[in-house]
């Protein structure tokens, strides 16, 4: 019934604007772009727009449209892959006539007129595929849609390594690669890093502190980022680096920001649940992959100690 209601709203509106979260990853862009392309293929006369800020070095995957204030009048707005309203890229998302939230994060911020939130799903891109399948042809699956959704699933499952990869996830991936796009080329593009990013990963290995229980922590100074000539989004290539070590059970990476902004905190885990810790520090996310903010050195030390205690108390 819920999916039928979403499809009814899509059918009813002539203008549909799709938003995603700030600092987009492949799932944000894949679910946004995949849904937009699917609707446009099914309803060529509708105006389907993608809204949001800069996509960084993922502009090869998807780009945004020039959305004007007037476009929101009598428009259906769909927010994908965005757990809470402060993280929606382009805060005009709530100025349309009707708002739908489609997401796979914990539903801590239940915004929107209609919500479809499935925390057990691997990705929002997986949910968009399910919506297309449920539509019985009302929405379309083609090569463009499949490429975008596949990128989102690959990104959020860590190339099917993470424990959010279910049997259904693999079935969806299998269905998507039957469309006419090159999954190998896409995987290679997503897996590629620059030499500067490789040097940053080396920095992380060289400066990583690992507690006796297996909690890893490292700080990436802004000076290192600038010296390597990396942008903020390119630094994300180092987030998973500590997890390659067998000794590391969970880890935190603090990334210093410019202009006195709070440190960006990336929390990852192979078992212990860490999103509760993230919520204590102006963040949140998935049980094993979350983000937060640290205002100063004291908060960095507090998060590090909390993570060390969390891992020490866990059974792994």
Coordinates of N, CA, C and O in Angstrom, one line a residue, residues 17 117 127 141 159 185-187 231 244 258 284:
X17 N 10.8 17.0 -8.1 CA 12.2 17.5 -7.8 C 12.8 16.5 -6.8 O 12.2 16.3 -5.7
X117 N 11.0 4.1 4.8 CA 12.3 4.0 5.4 C 12.5 2.5 5.8 O 11.7 1.9 6.5
X127 N 16.3 0.1 -2.7 CA 14.9 0.5 -2.5 C 14.2 1.0 -3.8 O 13.1 0.7 -4.1
X141 N 12.9 0.5 -16.1 CA 14.3 0.1 -15.8 C 15.0 0.0 -17.2 O 14.6 -0.8 -18.1
X159 N 31.4 -2.9 -2.2 CA 31.6 -3.9 -3.2 C 31.2 -5.3 -2.7 O 31.8 -6.3 -2.9
X185 N 33.6 -1.8 -16.0 CA 34.1 -0.5 -16.2 C 33.7 0.4 -15.0 O 34.5 1.2 -14.5
X186 N 32.4 0.2 -14.6 CA 31.9 1.0 -13.5 C 32.7 0.7 -12.2 O 33.1 1.6 -11.4
X187 N 32.9 -0.6 -11.9 CA 33.6 -1.0 -10.7 C 35.0 -0.5 -10.7 O 35.5 -0.1 -9.7
X231 N 40.9 17.5 -2.3 CA 39.7 18.2 -1.9 C 39.0 17.4 -0.8 O 39.4 16.3 -0.4
X244 N 41.3 -2.6 6.7 CA 42.0 -3.6 6.0 C 43.0 -4.4 7.0 O 43.5 -5.4 6.6
X258 N 38.7 23.3 7.2 CA 39.2 24.7 7.1 C 38.3 25.7 7.8 O 37.2 25.4 8.2
X284 N 25.3 10.6 13.4 CA 24.5 9.4 13.4 C 24.8 8.6 12.1 O 25.8 8.8 11.5

